[in-house]
PDB file of C-alpha atoms in Angstrom:
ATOM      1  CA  UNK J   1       0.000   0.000   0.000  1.00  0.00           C
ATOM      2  CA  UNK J   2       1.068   3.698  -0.729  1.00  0.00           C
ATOM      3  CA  UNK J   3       2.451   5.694   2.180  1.00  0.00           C
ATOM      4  CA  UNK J   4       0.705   9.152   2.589  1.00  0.00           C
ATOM      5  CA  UNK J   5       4.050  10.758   2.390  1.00  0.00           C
ATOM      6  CA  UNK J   6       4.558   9.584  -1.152  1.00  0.00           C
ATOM      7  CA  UNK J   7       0.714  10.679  -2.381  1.00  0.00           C
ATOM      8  CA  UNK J   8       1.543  14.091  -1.044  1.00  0.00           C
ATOM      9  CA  UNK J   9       4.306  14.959  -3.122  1.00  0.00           C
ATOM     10  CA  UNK J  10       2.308  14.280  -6.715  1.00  0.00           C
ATOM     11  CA  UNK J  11       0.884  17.808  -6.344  1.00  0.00           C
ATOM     12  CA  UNK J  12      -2.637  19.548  -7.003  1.00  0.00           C
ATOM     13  CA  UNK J  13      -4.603  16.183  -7.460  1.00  0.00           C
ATOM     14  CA  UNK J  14      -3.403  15.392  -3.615  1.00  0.00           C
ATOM     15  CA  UNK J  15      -7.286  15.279  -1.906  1.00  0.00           C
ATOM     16  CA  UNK J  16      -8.465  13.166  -4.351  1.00  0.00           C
ATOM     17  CA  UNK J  17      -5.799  10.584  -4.127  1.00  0.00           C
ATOM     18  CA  UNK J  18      -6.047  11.326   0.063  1.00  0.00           C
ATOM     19  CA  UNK J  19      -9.563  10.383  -0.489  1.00  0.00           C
ATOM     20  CA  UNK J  20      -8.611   7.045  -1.807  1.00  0.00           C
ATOM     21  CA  UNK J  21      -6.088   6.606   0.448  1.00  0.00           C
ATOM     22  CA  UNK J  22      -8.160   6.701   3.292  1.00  0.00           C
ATOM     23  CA  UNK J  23     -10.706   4.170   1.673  1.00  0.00           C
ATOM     24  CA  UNK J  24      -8.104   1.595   1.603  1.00  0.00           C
ATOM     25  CA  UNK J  25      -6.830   2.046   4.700  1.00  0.00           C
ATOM     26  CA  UNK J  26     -10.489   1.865   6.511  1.00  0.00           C
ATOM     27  CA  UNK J  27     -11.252  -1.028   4.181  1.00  0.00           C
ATOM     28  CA  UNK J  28      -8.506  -2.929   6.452  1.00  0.00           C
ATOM     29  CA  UNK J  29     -10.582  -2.188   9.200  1.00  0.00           C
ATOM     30  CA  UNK J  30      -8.218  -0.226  11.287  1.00  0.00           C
ATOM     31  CA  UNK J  31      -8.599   0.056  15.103  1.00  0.00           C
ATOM     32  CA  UNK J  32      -8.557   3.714  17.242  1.00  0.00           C
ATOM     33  CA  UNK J  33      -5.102   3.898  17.635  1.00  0.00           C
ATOM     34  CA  UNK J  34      -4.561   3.466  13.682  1.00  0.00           C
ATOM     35  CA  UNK J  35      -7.466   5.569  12.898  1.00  0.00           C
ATOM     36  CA  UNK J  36      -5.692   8.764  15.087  1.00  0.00           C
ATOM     37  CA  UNK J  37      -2.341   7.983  13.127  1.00  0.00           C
ATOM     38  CA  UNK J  38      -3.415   8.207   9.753  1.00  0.00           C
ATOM     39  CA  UNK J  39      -5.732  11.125  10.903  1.00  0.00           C
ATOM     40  CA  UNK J  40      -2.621  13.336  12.227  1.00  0.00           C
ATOM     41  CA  UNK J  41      -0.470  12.447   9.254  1.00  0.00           C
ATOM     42  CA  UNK J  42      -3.320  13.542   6.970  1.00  0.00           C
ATOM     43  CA  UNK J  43      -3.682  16.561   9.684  1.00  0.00           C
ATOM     44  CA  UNK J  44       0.011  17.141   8.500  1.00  0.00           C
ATOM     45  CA  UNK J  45      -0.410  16.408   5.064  1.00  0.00           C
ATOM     46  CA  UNK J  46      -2.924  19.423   4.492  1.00  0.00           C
ATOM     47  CA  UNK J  47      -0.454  21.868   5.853  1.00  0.00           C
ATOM     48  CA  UNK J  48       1.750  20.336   3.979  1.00  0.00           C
ATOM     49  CA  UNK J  49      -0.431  20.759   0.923  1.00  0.00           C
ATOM     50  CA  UNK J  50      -0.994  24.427   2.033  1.00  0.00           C
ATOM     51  CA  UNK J  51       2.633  25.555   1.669  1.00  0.00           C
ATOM     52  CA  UNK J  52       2.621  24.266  -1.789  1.00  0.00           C
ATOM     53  CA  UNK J  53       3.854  20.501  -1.509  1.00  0.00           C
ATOM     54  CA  UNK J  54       7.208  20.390  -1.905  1.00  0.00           C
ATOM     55  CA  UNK J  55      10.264  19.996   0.455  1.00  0.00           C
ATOM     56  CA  UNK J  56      12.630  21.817  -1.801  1.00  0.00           C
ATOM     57  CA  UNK J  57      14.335  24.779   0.103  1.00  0.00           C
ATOM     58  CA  UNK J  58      17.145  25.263  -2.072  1.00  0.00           C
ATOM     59  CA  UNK J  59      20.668  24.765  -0.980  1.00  0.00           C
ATOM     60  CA  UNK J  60      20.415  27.575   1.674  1.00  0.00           C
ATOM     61  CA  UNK J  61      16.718  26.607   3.291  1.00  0.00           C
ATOM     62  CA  UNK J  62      13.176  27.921   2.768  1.00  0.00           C
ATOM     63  CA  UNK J  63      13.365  30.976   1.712  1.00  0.00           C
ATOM     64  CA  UNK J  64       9.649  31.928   1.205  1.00  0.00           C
ATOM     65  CA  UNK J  65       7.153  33.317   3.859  1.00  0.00           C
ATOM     66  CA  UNK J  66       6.812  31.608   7.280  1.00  0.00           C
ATOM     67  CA  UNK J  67       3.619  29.226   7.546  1.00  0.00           C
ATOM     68  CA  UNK J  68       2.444  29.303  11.120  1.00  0.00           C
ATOM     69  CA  UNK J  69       0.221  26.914  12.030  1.00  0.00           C
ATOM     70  CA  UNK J  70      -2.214  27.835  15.515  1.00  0.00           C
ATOM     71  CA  UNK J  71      -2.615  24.039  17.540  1.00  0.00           C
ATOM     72  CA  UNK J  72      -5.062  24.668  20.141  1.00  0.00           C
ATOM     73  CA  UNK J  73      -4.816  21.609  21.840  1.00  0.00           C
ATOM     74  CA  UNK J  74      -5.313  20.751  26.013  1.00  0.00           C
ATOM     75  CA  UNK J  75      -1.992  20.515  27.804  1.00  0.00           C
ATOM     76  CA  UNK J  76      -3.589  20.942  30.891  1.00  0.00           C
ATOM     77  CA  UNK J  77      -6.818  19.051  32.778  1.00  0.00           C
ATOM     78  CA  UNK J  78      -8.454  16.324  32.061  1.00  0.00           C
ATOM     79  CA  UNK J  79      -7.453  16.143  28.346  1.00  0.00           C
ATOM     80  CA  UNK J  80      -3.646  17.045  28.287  1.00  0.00           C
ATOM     81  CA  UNK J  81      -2.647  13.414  27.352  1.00  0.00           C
ATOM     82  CA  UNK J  82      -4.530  13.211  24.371  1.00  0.00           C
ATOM     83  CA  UNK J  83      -3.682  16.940  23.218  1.00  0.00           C
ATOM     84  CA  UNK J  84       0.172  15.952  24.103  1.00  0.00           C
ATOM     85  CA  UNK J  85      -0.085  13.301  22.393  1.00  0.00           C
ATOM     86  CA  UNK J  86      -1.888  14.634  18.851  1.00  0.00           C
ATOM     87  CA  UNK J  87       0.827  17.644  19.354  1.00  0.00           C
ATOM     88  CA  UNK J  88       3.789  14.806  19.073  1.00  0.00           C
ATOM     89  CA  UNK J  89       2.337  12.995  16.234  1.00  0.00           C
ATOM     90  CA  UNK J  90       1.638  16.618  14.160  1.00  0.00           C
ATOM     91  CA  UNK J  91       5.779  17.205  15.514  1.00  0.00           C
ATOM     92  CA  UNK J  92       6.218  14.156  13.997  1.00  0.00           C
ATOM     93  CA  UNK J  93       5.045  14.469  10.861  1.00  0.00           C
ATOM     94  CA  UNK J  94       6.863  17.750  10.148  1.00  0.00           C
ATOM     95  CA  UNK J  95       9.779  16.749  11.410  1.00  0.00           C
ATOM     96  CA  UNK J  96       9.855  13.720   8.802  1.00  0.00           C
ATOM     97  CA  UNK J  97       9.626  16.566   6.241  1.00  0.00           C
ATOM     98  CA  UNK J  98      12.247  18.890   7.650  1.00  0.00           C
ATOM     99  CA  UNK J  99       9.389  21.362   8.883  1.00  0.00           C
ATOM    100  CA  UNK J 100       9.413  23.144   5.678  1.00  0.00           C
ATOM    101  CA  UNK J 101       7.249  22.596   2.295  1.00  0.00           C
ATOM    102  CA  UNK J 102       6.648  25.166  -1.124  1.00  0.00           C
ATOM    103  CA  UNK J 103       9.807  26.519   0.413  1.00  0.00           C
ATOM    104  CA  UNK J 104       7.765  28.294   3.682  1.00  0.00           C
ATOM    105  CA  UNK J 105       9.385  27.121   6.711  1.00  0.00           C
ATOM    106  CA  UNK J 106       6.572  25.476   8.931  1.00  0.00           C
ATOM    107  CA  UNK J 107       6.502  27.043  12.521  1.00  0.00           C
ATOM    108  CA  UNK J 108       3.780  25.741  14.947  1.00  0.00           C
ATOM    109  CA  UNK J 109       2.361  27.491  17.412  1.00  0.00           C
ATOM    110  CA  UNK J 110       0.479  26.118  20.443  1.00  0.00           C
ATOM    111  CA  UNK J 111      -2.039  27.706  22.515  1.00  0.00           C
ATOM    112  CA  UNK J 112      -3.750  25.512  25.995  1.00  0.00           C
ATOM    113  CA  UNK J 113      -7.952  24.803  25.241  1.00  0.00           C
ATOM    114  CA  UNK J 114      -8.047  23.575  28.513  1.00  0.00           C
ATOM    115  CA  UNK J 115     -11.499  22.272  28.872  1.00  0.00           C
ATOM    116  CA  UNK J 116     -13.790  25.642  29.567  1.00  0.00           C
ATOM    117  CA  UNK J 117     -15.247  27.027  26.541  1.00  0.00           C
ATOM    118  CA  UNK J 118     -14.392  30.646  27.694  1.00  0.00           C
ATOM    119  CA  UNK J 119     -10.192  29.243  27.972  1.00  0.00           C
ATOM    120  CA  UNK J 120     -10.374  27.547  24.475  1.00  0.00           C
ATOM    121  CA  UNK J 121     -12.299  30.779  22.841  1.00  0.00           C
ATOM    122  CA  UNK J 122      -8.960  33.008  24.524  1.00  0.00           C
ATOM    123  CA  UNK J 123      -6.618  30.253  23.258  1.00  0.00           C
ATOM    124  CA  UNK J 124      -7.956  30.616  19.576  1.00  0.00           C
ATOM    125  CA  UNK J 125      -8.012  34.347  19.462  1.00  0.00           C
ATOM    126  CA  UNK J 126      -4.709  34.672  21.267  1.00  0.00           C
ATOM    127  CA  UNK J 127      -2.935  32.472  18.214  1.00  0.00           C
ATOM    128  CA  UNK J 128      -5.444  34.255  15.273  1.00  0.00           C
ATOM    129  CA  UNK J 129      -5.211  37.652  16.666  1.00  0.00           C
ATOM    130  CA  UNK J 130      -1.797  37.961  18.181  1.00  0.00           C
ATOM    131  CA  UNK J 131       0.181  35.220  16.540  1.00  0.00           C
ATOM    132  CA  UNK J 132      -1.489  35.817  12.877  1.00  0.00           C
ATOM    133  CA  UNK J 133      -1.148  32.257  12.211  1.00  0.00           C
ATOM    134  CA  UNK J 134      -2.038  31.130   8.571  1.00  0.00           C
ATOM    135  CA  UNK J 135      -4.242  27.956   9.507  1.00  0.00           C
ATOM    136  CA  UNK J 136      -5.635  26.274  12.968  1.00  0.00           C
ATOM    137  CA  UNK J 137      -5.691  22.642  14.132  1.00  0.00           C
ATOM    138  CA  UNK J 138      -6.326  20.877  17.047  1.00  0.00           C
ATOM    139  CA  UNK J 139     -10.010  20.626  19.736  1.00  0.00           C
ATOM    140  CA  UNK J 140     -10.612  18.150  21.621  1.00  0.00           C
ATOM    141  CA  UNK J 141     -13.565  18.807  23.487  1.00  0.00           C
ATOM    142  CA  UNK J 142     -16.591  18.663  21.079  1.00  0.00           C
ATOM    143  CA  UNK J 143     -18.586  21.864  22.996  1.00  0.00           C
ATOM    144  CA  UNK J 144     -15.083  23.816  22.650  1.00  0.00           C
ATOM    145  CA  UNK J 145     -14.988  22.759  18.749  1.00  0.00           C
ATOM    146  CA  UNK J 146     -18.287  24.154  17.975  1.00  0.00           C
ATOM    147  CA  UNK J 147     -17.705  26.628  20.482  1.00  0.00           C
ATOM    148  CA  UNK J 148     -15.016  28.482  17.746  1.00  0.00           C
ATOM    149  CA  UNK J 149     -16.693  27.284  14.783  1.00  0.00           C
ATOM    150  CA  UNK J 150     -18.714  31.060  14.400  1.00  0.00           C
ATOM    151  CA  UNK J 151     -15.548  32.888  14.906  1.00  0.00           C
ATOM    152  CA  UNK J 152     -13.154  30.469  12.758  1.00  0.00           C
ATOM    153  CA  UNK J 153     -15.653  30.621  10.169  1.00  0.00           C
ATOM    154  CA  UNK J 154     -15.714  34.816  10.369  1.00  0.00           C
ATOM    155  CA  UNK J 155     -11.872  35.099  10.342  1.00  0.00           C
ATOM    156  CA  UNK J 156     -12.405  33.335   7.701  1.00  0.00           C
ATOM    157  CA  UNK J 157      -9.482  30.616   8.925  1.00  0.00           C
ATOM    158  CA  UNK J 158      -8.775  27.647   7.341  1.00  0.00           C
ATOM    159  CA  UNK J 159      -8.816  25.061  10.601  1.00  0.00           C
ATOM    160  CA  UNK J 160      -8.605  21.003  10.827  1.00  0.00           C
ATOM    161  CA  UNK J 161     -10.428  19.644  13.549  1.00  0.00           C
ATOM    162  CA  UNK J 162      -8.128  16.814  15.278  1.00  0.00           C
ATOM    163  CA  UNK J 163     -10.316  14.502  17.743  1.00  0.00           C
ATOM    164  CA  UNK J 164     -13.691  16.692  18.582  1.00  0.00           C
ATOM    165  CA  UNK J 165     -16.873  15.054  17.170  1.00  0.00           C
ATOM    166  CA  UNK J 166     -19.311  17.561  17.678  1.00  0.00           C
ATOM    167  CA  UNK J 167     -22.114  16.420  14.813  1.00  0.00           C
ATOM    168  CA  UNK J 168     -22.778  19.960  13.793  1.00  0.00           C
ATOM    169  CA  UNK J 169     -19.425  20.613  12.605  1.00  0.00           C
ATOM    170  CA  UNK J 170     -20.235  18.112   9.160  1.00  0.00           C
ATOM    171  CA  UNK J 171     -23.973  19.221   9.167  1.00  0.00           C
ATOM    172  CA  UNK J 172     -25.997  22.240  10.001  1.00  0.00           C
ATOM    173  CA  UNK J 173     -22.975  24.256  11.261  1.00  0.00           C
ATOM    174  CA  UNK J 174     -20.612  22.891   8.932  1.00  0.00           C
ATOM    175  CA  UNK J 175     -18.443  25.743   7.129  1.00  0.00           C
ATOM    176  CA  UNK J 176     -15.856  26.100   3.591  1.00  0.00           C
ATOM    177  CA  UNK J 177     -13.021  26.500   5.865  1.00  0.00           C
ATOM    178  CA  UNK J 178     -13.485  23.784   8.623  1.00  0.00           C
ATOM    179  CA  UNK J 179     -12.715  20.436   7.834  1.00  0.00           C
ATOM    180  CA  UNK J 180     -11.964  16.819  10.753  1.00  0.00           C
ATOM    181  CA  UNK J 181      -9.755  14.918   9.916  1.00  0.00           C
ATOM    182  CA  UNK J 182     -11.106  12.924  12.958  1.00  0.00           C
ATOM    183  CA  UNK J 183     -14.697  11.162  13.144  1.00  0.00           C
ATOM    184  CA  UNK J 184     -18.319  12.931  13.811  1.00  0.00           C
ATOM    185  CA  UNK J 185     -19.935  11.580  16.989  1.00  0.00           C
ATOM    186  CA  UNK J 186     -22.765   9.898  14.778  1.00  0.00           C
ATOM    187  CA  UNK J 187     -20.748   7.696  13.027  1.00  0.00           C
ATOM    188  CA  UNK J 188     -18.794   5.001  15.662  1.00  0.00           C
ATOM    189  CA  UNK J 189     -22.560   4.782  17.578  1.00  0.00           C
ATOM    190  CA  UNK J 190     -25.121   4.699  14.629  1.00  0.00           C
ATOM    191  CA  UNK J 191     -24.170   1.086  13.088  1.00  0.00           C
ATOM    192  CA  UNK J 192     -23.145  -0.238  16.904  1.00  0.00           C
ATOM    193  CA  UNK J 193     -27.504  -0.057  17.728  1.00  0.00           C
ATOM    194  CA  UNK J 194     -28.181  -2.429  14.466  1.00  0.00           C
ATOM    195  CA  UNK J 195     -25.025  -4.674  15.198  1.00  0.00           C
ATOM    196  CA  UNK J 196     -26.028  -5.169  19.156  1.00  0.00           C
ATOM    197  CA  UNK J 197     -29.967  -5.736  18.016  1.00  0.00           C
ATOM    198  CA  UNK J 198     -29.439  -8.466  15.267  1.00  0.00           C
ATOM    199  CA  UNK J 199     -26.124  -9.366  15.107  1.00  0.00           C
ATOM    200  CA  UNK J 200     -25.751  -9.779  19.285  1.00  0.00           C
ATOM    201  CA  UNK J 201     -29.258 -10.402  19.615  1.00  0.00           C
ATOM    202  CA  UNK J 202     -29.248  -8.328  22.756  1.00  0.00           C
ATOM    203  CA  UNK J 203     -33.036  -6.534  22.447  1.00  0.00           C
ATOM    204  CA  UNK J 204     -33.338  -4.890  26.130  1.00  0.00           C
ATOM    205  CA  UNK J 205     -30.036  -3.034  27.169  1.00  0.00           C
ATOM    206  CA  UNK J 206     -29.435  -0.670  29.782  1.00  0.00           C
ATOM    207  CA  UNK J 207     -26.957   2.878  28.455  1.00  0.00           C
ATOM    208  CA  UNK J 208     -24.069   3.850  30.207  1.00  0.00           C
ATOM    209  CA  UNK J 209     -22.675   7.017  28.945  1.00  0.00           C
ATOM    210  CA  UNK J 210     -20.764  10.382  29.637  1.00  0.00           C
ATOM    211  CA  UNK J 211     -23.534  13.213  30.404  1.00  0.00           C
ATOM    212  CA  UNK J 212     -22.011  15.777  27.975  1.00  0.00           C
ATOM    213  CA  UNK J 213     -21.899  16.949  24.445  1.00  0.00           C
ATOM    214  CA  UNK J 214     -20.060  13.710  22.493  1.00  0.00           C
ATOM    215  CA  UNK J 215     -21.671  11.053  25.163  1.00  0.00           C
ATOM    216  CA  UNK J 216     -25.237  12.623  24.655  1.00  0.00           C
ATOM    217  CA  UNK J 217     -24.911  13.042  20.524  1.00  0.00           C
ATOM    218  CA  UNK J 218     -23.055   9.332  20.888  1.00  0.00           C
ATOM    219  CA  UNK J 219     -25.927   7.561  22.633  1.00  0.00           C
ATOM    220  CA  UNK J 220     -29.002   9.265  20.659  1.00  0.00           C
ATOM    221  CA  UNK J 221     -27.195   7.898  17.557  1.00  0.00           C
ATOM    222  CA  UNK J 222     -26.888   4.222  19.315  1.00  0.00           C
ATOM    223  CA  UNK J 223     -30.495   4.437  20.427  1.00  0.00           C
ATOM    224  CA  UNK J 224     -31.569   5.680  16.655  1.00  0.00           C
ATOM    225  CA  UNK J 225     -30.754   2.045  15.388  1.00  0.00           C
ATOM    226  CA  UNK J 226     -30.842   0.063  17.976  1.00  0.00           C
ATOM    227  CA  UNK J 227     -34.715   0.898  18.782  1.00  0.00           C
ATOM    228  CA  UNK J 228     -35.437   0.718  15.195  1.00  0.00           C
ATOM    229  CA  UNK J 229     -34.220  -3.054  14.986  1.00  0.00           C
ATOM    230  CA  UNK J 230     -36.421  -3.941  17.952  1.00  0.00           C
ATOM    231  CA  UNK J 231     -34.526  -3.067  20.755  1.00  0.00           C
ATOM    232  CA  UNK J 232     -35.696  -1.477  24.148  1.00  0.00           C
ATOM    233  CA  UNK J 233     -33.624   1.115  26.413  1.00  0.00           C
ATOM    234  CA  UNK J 234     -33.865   0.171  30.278  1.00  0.00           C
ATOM    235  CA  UNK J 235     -33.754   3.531  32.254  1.00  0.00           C
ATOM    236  CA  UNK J 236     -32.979   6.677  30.986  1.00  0.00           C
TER     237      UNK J 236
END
């Protein structure tokens, strides 16, 4: 199978052959911790793509405009392993590309979501306003996701969505310059309800499930199919 790094370099037809990529790879049924991989290296690859595609620098190094890319991210609370960790795998990437592409040196720039809205809405002003970054990443809390979207969307930013699953984000809400490279809270739940109903044969279940913004939007998608094949909910 290709590597992503390779498909990157063959230039403007790069999303469609990104597209495919992806196909394949969830066609060998990957599990969560393969899932975030490719995610972050495709997370890298569209920066990547935004500089121009290329690592050639010339003898001397980039020598075009800095690309700064804003990754707001938790490092503190609840949430600052995850965001740690999607922070190393985005290093990761650039590193394995000398942190340069179209000849733009690529500078990151991180900024703490925490997990209050009001910290994550300071975080993504502080790197739009006051570190003019070219392009956002990162959220991992799905009420801090949406929580931005009206003011990404404004600034008119183009921003990658790393983990949060908020549904709005790929419906209603959804905007030209917001894109996941992570999945939607409807889509792990919704076939899980028809799978437990017929495949499991398990018709009266009792839900389990974190009372906030990707538990909530996670079990009304389970409880969509699962009811609909027969099934009962016990309790709430």
């Amino acid at each position: 199978m290709e590597r992503l790094e390779d498909i990157v370099q063959e230039g403007p037809q790069m999303g469609d052959e990104i597209e495919r990529y992806l196909d394949d790879r969830l066609a060998a049924q990957l599990d969560r911790r393969e899932f975030l991989q490719v995610g972050l290296t495709v997370a890298g690859a569209a920066v990547f793509a935004a500089c121009g595609g290329t690592t050639s620098g010339g003898p001397s190094g980039p020598t075009g405009p800095e690309f700064k890319l804003g990754v707001v991210l938790p490092y503190s609370g609840v949430y600052a392993e995850l965001g740690t960790s999607i922070t190393n795998g985005m290093r990761m990437y650039f590193d394995s590309v000398g942190n340069q592409a179209g000849n733009r040196k690529i500078t990151m720039v991180t900024a703490d979501e925490q997990v209050a809205l009001a910290d994550a809405v300071a975080a993504t002003k502080k790197v739009v306003e006051q570190d003019s970054v070219d392009m956002v990443a990162g959220y991992v809390s799905s009420p801090n996701a949406a929580g931005n979207r009206d003011y990404l969307h404004g600034q008119k930013i183009p921003t990658l969505i790393a983990n949060a699953g908020v549904n709005s984000l790929s419906r209603a809400a959804k905007s030209p310059f917001i894109y996941r490279t992570s999945f939607s809270n409807w889509q792990p739940a919704h076939p899980v309800g028809t799978y437990v109903a017929e495949k499991l044969g398990k018709k009266k279940i009792q839900l389990v499930y974190a009372k906030y913004g990707a538990g909530l939007e996670s079990v009304a998608s389970f409880k969509e199919t699962f009811t609909a094949a027969g099934g009962t909910i016990v309790g709430p």
